[in-house]
Amino acid sequence: MSLYRDEGVVLRTIRLGEADRIVTMITKAHGKVRAVAKGVRRTKSKFGARLEPLSHVSLLCWQGRELDIVNQAEVTDTFRAVREDLGRVAKAYTVLEVTDQLSQERHANPRLYDMVVGALRALDARDAPLLVPAFCLKVLALEGSSPVVDECVSCGEREGLVAFDIIEGGVLCRSCRRGRSISPAALELVRRILGGGLTSALAEPDGPLAGEVTDLATEAMEAHLDRRLRSVRSSPTA
Amino acid sequence: MFTGPLQALVDELGRLPGIGPKSAQRIAFHLLKVAPEDAMRLAEAIVDVKERITLCPRCFNVAEGDLCAICSDDRRDGTMLCVVEDPRDIVAVEKTQEFRGRYHVLHGALNPLEGVGPDQLRVKELLGRLDDEAITEIILCTNPNLEGEATAMYLARLLKPLGLSVTRIASGLPVGGDLEYADELTLGRALEGRREVDA
């Protein structure tokens, strides 16, 4: 067994035995890691609240064959504003679930890691209605599955784009239309998210437009993962 | 591997939480060795618990008979309700001897990652109790972790508009602990919830 240092974000935890937990984290240098936090459920545990889901921590771990063991953990960021707001907790759960599904064990993905930390910091600073859809679309782009939004995926037509079909891989024109309809404003917003206008997109207010982009991004992410996002379906704010 | 009934016992014991195949064998051979009346007492205790213990229809605590011991006790303060995740949490609160009200067990906490939403918890039943009983204060006593906090926030959002006093148990440092080892979140909350010292 070897000892290693890294930094990570706790994605989820499951109970193990009497007082332990298996903590699933995305780390910067070791990818997704599952590690045992011994005694963490006791009130006097040295870990305290450091290994709760959402915590951004610097770690010292023993590497095991399957499960590592957390030796020490120091908090970098607790994202307290997120924890204390039900709406933001629900959004953070979706960010964590998507990350858990896309990250691979012991396979470093520093760009995904930076995006997760960035998304949680943005959520901590402000409850942006479009944070989750923007995160999903950006992660899809990172995965090489970004939807085509500049031209019809079927015929290449650049005008009159009115539909969106994730199976086809993007938007469709009037004559090729399939899937769900997309409003011009929603299309423009998706283009802004994917094309470098993320800050202005995150400043958009809540409303039907944000709802349309959220549904579209959720559908695209679920199609990419080939499973439903539980955190969206059983959200306490739904 | 073993003869019929013994193998069946090993298999059944092996299905208990935290009991592996080796532990199951050890316990099964221990039961073979003990006096028949000791083994029968264990068997009867298991049968008894399955036959006589149910969930209290009012608070969903474990109960023997119709209502649980706390719900059927008239000396308890019916205006205060402590909402907990699990029947074992009632035992923990009762040990403090600080609370004389009644309880409501949710049987879990919101956990969207595991697909546990409000419909999987005893939330509707909690709201139903507000119509039937003279409750004026609700204490949200869920675990101080992300799931428990989310559950408390969700319930507060439901209950506050009904004009009830809704409180959350304080979180802070454990008695006998070292400040040096306290995590930032806990210590931050402990500072926030500081109290005037009586001289």
Coordinates of N, CA and C in Angstrom, one line a residue, chain A residues 81-228:
Chain A
A81 N -23.1 28.0 1.6 CA -24.3 28.7 1.1 C -25.2 27.7 0.3
V82 N -24.5 26.7 -0.4 CA -25.3 25.7 -1.1 C -26.0 24.8 -0.2
R83 N -25.3 24.3 0.9 CA -25.8 23.4 1.8 C -27.1 23.9 2.5
E84 N -27.1 25.3 2.7 CA -28.2 25.8 3.5 C -29.3 26.4 2.7
D85 N -29.4 26.0 1.4 CA -30.5 26.4 0.5 C -31.0 25.2 -0.3
L86 N -32.2 24.8 0.0 CA -32.8 23.6 -0.6 C -32.7 23.6 -2.1
G87 N -33.0 24.7 -2.7 CA -32.9 24.8 -4.2 C -31.5 24.5 -4.7
R88 N -30.5 25.1 -4.0 CA -29.1 24.9 -4.5 C -28.6 23.5 -4.2
V89 N -29.1 22.9 -3.1 CA -28.7 21.5 -2.8 C -29.2 20.6 -3.9
A90 N -30.4 20.9 -4.3 CA -31.0 20.0 -5.4 C -30.1 20.1 -6.7
K91 N -29.7 21.4 -7.0 CA -28.9 21.6 -8.2 C -27.5 20.9 -8.0
A92 N -26.9 21.0 -6.8 CA -25.6 20.4 -6.5 C -25.7 18.9 -6.6
Y93 N -26.8 18.3 -6.2 CA -27.0 16.9 -6.3 C -26.9 16.4 -7.8
T94 N -27.4 17.2 -8.7 CA -27.4 16.8 -10.1 C -26.0 16.9 -10.6
V95 N -25.2 18.0 -10.2 CA -23.8 18.1 -10.6 C -23.0 16.9 -10.1
L96 N -23.3 16.5 -8.9 CA -22.5 15.4 -8.3 C -22.9 14.1 -9.0
E97 N -24.2 13.9 -9.3 CA -24.6 12.6 -10.0 C -24.0 12.5 -11.4
V98 N -24.1 13.6 -12.1 CA -23.5 13.6 -13.5 C -22.0 13.3 -13.4
T99 N -21.3 13.9 -12.5 CA -19.9 13.7 -12.3 C -19.6 12.2 -12.0
D100 N -20.4 11.7 -11.0 CA -20.2 10.3 -10.6 C -20.4 9.4 -11.8
Q101 N -21.4 9.7 -12.6 CA -21.6 8.8 -13.8 C -20.5 8.9 -14.9
L102 N -20.0 10.1 -15.0 CA -19.0 10.3 -16.1 C -17.6 10.0 -15.8
S103 N -17.2 10.1 -14.5 CA -15.8 9.9 -14.1 C -15.5 8.5 -14.0
Q104 N -14.2 8.1 -14.3 CA -13.9 6.7 -14.2 C -12.9 6.5 -13.1
E105 N -13.0 5.3 -12.5 CA -12.1 5.0 -11.3 C -10.7 5.0 -11.7
R106 N -9.9 5.7 -11.0 CA -8.4 5.8 -11.1 C -8.0 6.3 -12.5
H107 N -8.8 7.1 -13.1 CA -8.5 7.6 -14.4 C -8.7 9.2 -14.3
A108 N -7.5 9.9 -14.2 CA -7.6 11.3 -13.9 C -8.3 12.0 -15.1
N109 N -9.1 13.0 -14.8 CA -9.8 13.8 -15.8 C -9.8 15.2 -15.2
P110 N -8.6 15.9 -15.2 CA -8.5 17.2 -14.5 C -9.5 18.3 -15.0
R111 N -9.8 18.2 -16.3 CA -10.8 19.2 -16.8 C -12.2 19.0 -16.3
L112 N -12.6 17.8 -16.2 CA -13.9 17.5 -15.5 C -13.8 17.9 -14.1
Y113 N -12.7 17.6 -13.4 CA -12.6 18.0 -12.0 C -12.7 19.5 -11.8
D114 N -12.0 20.3 -12.7 CA -12.0 21.7 -12.6 C -13.4 22.3 -12.9
M115 N -14.1 21.6 -13.8 CA -15.5 22.0 -14.1 C -16.4 21.8 -12.9
V116 N -16.2 20.7 -12.2 CA -17.1 20.4 -11.0 C -16.8 21.5 -9.9
V117 N -15.6 21.7 -9.7 CA -15.2 22.7 -8.6 C -15.7 24.1 -9.0
G118 N -15.6 24.4 -10.3 CA -16.0 25.7 -10.8 C -17.5 25.8 -10.7
A119 N -18.3 24.8 -11.1 CA -19.7 24.8 -11.0 C -20.2 25.0 -9.5
L120 N -19.6 24.3 -8.6 CA -20.0 24.4 -7.2 C -19.6 25.7 -6.6
R121 N -18.5 26.3 -7.1 CA -18.2 27.7 -6.6 C -19.2 28.7 -7.1
A122 N -19.5 28.5 -8.4 CA -20.5 29.5 -9.0 C -21.9 29.3 -8.3
L123 N -22.2 28.1 -7.9 CA -23.5 27.9 -7.2 C -23.5 28.4 -5.8
D124 N -22.3 28.4 -5.2 CA -22.1 28.9 -3.8 C -22.2 30.4 -3.9
A125 N -21.7 31.0 -5.0 CA -21.8 32.5 -5.0 C -23.2 33.0 -5.4
R126 N -23.9 32.3 -6.2 CA -25.2 32.7 -6.7 C -26.0 31.6 -7.2
D127 N -27.3 31.6 -6.9 CA -28.2 30.5 -7.3 C -28.7 30.8 -8.8
A128 N -27.8 30.5 -9.7 CA -28.1 30.8 -11.1 C -29.0 29.7 -11.6
P129 N -30.2 30.1 -12.2 CA -31.2 29.1 -12.7 C -30.6 28.1 -13.7
L130 N -29.6 28.7 -14.5 CA -29.1 27.8 -15.7 C -27.8 27.1 -15.3
L131 N -27.5 27.1 -14.0 CA -26.2 26.4 -13.7 C -26.1 25.0 -14.1
V132 N -27.2 24.2 -13.8 CA -27.1 22.8 -14.1 C -27.2 22.5 -15.6
P133 N -28.1 23.1 -16.3 CA -28.0 22.9 -17.8 C -26.7 23.3 -18.4
A134 N -26.2 24.4 -17.9 CA -24.9 24.9 -18.5 C -23.8 23.8 -18.2
F135 N -23.8 23.3 -17.0 CA -22.8 22.3 -16.6 C -23.0 21.0 -17.5
C136 N -24.2 20.6 -17.6 CA -24.5 19.4 -18.5 C -24.0 19.6 -19.9
L137 N -24.3 20.8 -20.5 CA -23.9 21.0 -21.9 C -22.4 21.1 -22.0
K138 N -21.8 21.8 -21.1 CA -20.3 21.9 -21.1 C -19.6 20.6 -20.9
V139 N -20.2 19.7 -20.0 CA -19.6 18.4 -19.8 C -19.8 17.5 -21.1
L140 N -20.9 17.7 -21.7 CA -21.2 16.9 -23.0 C -20.1 17.4 -24.0
A141 N -19.8 18.7 -24.1 CA -18.8 19.1 -25.0 C -17.5 18.6 -24.7
L142 N -17.2 18.5 -23.4 CA -15.9 17.9 -23.0 C -15.8 16.4 -23.4
E143 N -16.9 15.7 -23.3 CA -17.0 14.3 -23.6 C -17.0 14.1 -25.1
G144 N -17.0 15.2 -25.9 CA -17.1 15.0 -27.4 C -18.5 14.8 -27.9
S145 N -19.5 15.0 -27.0 CA -20.9 14.7 -27.4 C -21.7 16.0 -27.5
S146 N -21.0 17.1 -27.8 CA -21.7 18.4 -27.8 C -22.8 18.4 -28.9
P147 N -24.0 18.8 -28.6 CA -25.1 18.8 -29.6 C -24.7 19.9 -30.7
V148 N -25.0 19.6 -32.0 CA -24.8 20.5 -33.1 C -25.9 21.6 -33.0
V149 N -25.5 22.9 -32.9 CA -26.6 23.9 -32.7 C -26.5 25.0 -33.8
D150 N -25.5 24.9 -34.7 CA -25.3 25.9 -35.7 C -26.0 25.6 -37.0
E151 N -26.2 24.4 -37.3 CA -26.9 24.0 -38.6 C -27.7 22.7 -38.4
C152 N -28.6 22.5 -39.3 CA -29.4 21.3 -39.2 C -28.5 20.0 -39.4
V153 N -28.6 19.1 -38.4 CA -27.7 17.9 -38.4 C -28.1 17.0 -39.6
S154 N -29.2 17.2 -40.1 CA -29.6 16.3 -41.2 C -29.2 16.8 -42.6
C155 N -29.5 18.1 -42.9 CA -29.3 18.6 -44.2 C -28.3 19.8 -44.3
G156 N -27.9 20.3 -43.1 CA -26.9 21.4 -43.1 C -27.5 22.8 -43.2
E157 N -28.8 22.9 -43.3 CA -29.5 24.2 -43.4 C -29.2 25.0 -42.2
R158 N -28.9 26.3 -42.4 CA -28.5 27.2 -41.2 C -29.6 28.1 -40.8
E159 N -30.7 28.1 -41.5 CA -31.8 29.0 -41.2 C -33.1 28.1 -40.8
G160 N -34.0 28.7 -40.0 CA -35.2 28.0 -39.7 C -35.0 26.8 -38.9
L161 N -34.1 26.8 -37.9 CA -33.9 25.7 -37.1 C -34.9 25.6 -36.0
V162 N -35.8 24.6 -36.0 CA -37.0 24.7 -35.1 C -37.1 23.5 -34.2
A163 N -36.3 22.4 -34.4 CA -36.5 21.2 -33.6 C -35.1 20.8 -33.0
F164 N -35.2 19.9 -32.0 CA -34.0 19.4 -31.4 C -34.2 17.9 -31.1
D165 N -33.3 17.1 -31.7 CA -33.4 15.6 -31.4 C -32.0 15.1 -31.0
I166 N -32.0 14.7 -29.8 CA -30.7 14.3 -29.2 C -30.1 13.0 -29.9
I167 N -31.0 12.2 -30.4 CA -30.6 11.0 -31.1 C -29.9 11.3 -32.4
E168 N -30.4 12.4 -33.1 CA -29.8 12.9 -34.3 C -28.5 13.6 -33.9
G169 N -28.4 14.2 -32.7 CA -27.2 14.9 -32.3 C -27.3 16.4 -32.4
G170 N -28.5 17.0 -32.5 CA -28.6 18.4 -32.5 C -29.9 19.0 -33.0
V171 N -29.8 20.2 -33.6 CA -31.0 20.9 -34.1 C -31.3 20.5 -35.5
L172 N -32.6 20.6 -35.8 CA -33.1 20.3 -37.2 C -33.9 21.4 -37.8
C173 N -33.9 21.5 -39.1 CA -34.7 22.6 -39.7 C -36.2 22.1 -39.9
R174 N -37.0 23.1 -40.5 CA -38.4 22.8 -40.6 C -38.7 21.6 -41.4
S175 N -37.9 21.4 -42.5 CA -38.3 20.2 -43.4 C -37.7 18.9 -42.8
C176 N -36.7 18.9 -41.9 CA -36.2 17.7 -41.4 C -36.7 17.4 -40.0
R177 N -37.6 18.3 -39.5 CA -37.9 18.3 -38.0 C -38.3 16.9 -37.4
R178 N -37.7 16.6 -36.3 CA -38.0 15.4 -35.5 C -37.8 15.8 -34.0
G179 N -38.2 15.0 -33.1 CA -37.9 15.3 -31.7 C -38.7 16.4 -31.1
R180 N -38.2 17.1 -30.2 CA -38.9 18.2 -29.5 C -38.6 19.5 -30.3
S181 N -39.6 20.5 -30.1 CA -39.4 21.8 -30.7 C -38.5 22.6 -29.8
I182 N -37.8 23.6 -30.5 CA -36.9 24.5 -29.7 C -37.2 25.9 -30.2
S183 N -37.3 26.8 -29.2 CA -37.6 28.2 -29.5 C -36.3 28.9 -29.9
P184 N -36.4 29.9 -30.8 CA -35.2 30.6 -31.2 C -34.4 31.2 -30.0
A185 N -35.1 31.6 -28.9 CA -34.4 32.2 -27.8 C -33.6 31.1 -27.0
A186 N -34.3 29.9 -26.9 CA -33.6 28.8 -26.2 C -32.3 28.4 -27.1
L187 N -32.5 28.3 -28.4 CA -31.4 28.0 -29.2 C -30.2 28.9 -29.1
E188 N -30.6 30.2 -29.0 CA -29.5 31.3 -28.9 C -28.8 31.1 -27.5
L189 N -29.6 30.7 -26.5 CA -29.0 30.6 -25.2 C -28.1 29.4 -25.1
V190 N -28.5 28.3 -25.7 CA -27.6 27.1 -25.8 C -26.3 27.4 -26.6
R191 N -26.5 28.2 -27.6 CA -25.3 28.6 -28.4 C -24.3 29.4 -27.5
R192 N -25.0 30.3 -26.7 CA -24.1 31.2 -25.8 C -23.4 30.3 -24.8
I193 N -24.1 29.3 -24.2 CA -23.5 28.5 -23.2 C -22.3 27.7 -23.8
L194 N -22.5 27.2 -25.0 CA -21.4 26.4 -25.6 C -20.3 27.2 -26.3
G195 N -20.7 28.5 -26.6 CA -19.8 29.3 -27.4 C -19.0 30.4 -26.7
G196 N -18.8 30.2 -25.4 CA -18.0 31.2 -24.7 C -18.8 32.3 -24.0
G197 N -20.1 32.3 -24.0 CA -20.9 33.3 -23.4 C -21.5 32.8 -22.1
L198 N -20.7 31.9 -21.4 CA -21.3 31.2 -20.2 C -21.7 32.2 -19.1
T199 N -20.8 33.2 -18.8 CA -21.1 34.2 -17.7 C -22.4 34.9 -18.0
S200 N -22.7 35.4 -19.2 CA -23.9 36.1 -19.5 C -25.1 35.1 -19.4
A201 N -24.9 33.9 -19.8 CA -26.0 32.9 -19.8 C -26.4 32.6 -18.3
L202 N -25.4 32.5 -17.4 CA -25.7 32.3 -16.0 C -26.4 33.4 -15.4
A203 N -26.3 34.6 -16.0 CA -27.0 35.8 -15.4 C -28.5 35.8 -15.8
E204 N -28.9 34.9 -16.7 CA -30.3 34.9 -17.2 C -31.2 34.6 -16.0
P205 N -32.4 35.3 -16.0 CA -33.3 35.0 -14.9 C -34.1 33.7 -15.1
D206 N -34.7 33.3 -14.0 CA -35.5 32.1 -14.0 C -36.8 32.4 -14.9
G207 N -37.4 31.4 -15.5 CA -38.6 31.6 -16.3 C -38.8 30.4 -17.3
P208 N -39.7 30.6 -18.2 CA -40.0 29.5 -19.1 C -38.8 29.2 -20.0
L209 N -38.0 30.2 -20.4 CA -36.8 30.0 -21.2 C -35.8 29.1 -20.5
A210 N -35.5 29.5 -19.2 CA -34.6 28.7 -18.4 C -35.1 27.3 -18.3
G211 N -36.4 27.1 -18.1 CA -37.0 25.8 -18.0 C -36.9 25.0 -19.3
E212 N -37.0 25.6 -20.4 CA -36.9 24.9 -21.7 C -35.4 24.4 -21.9
V213 N -34.5 25.3 -21.6 CA -33.1 24.9 -21.7 C -32.7 23.8 -20.7
T214 N -33.3 23.9 -19.5 CA -33.0 22.9 -18.5 C -33.5 21.5 -19.0
D215 N -34.8 21.5 -19.5 CA -35.3 20.2 -20.0 C -34.5 19.6 -21.1
L216 N -34.1 20.5 -22.0 CA -33.3 20.1 -23.2 C -31.9 19.5 -22.7
A217 N -31.3 20.2 -21.8 CA -29.9 19.8 -21.4 C -30.1 18.5 -20.6
T218 N -31.1 18.4 -19.7 CA -31.3 17.1 -19.0 C -31.6 15.9 -19.9
E219 N -32.4 16.2 -20.9 CA -32.7 15.1 -21.9 C -31.4 14.7 -22.6
A220 N -30.6 15.7 -23.0 CA -29.3 15.4 -23.7 C -28.4 14.6 -22.8
M221 N -28.3 15.0 -21.5 CA -27.4 14.3 -20.6 C -27.9 12.9 -20.4
E222 N -29.2 12.7 -20.2 CA -29.8 11.4 -19.9 C -29.6 10.5 -21.1
A223 N -29.7 11.0 -22.3 CA -29.4 10.2 -23.5 C -28.0 9.8 -23.6
H224 N -27.1 10.7 -23.2 CA -25.6 10.4 -23.3 C -25.3 9.3 -22.2
L225 N -25.9 9.4 -21.0 CA -25.6 8.5 -20.0 C -26.4 7.2 -20.2
D226 N -27.4 7.2 -21.0 CA -28.3 6.1 -21.2 C -29.0 5.7 -19.9
R227 N -29.3 6.6 -19.0 CA -30.0 6.3 -17.8 C -30.7 7.6 -17.4
R228 N -31.7 7.5 -16.5 CA -32.4 8.7 -16.0 C -31.5 9.3 -14.9

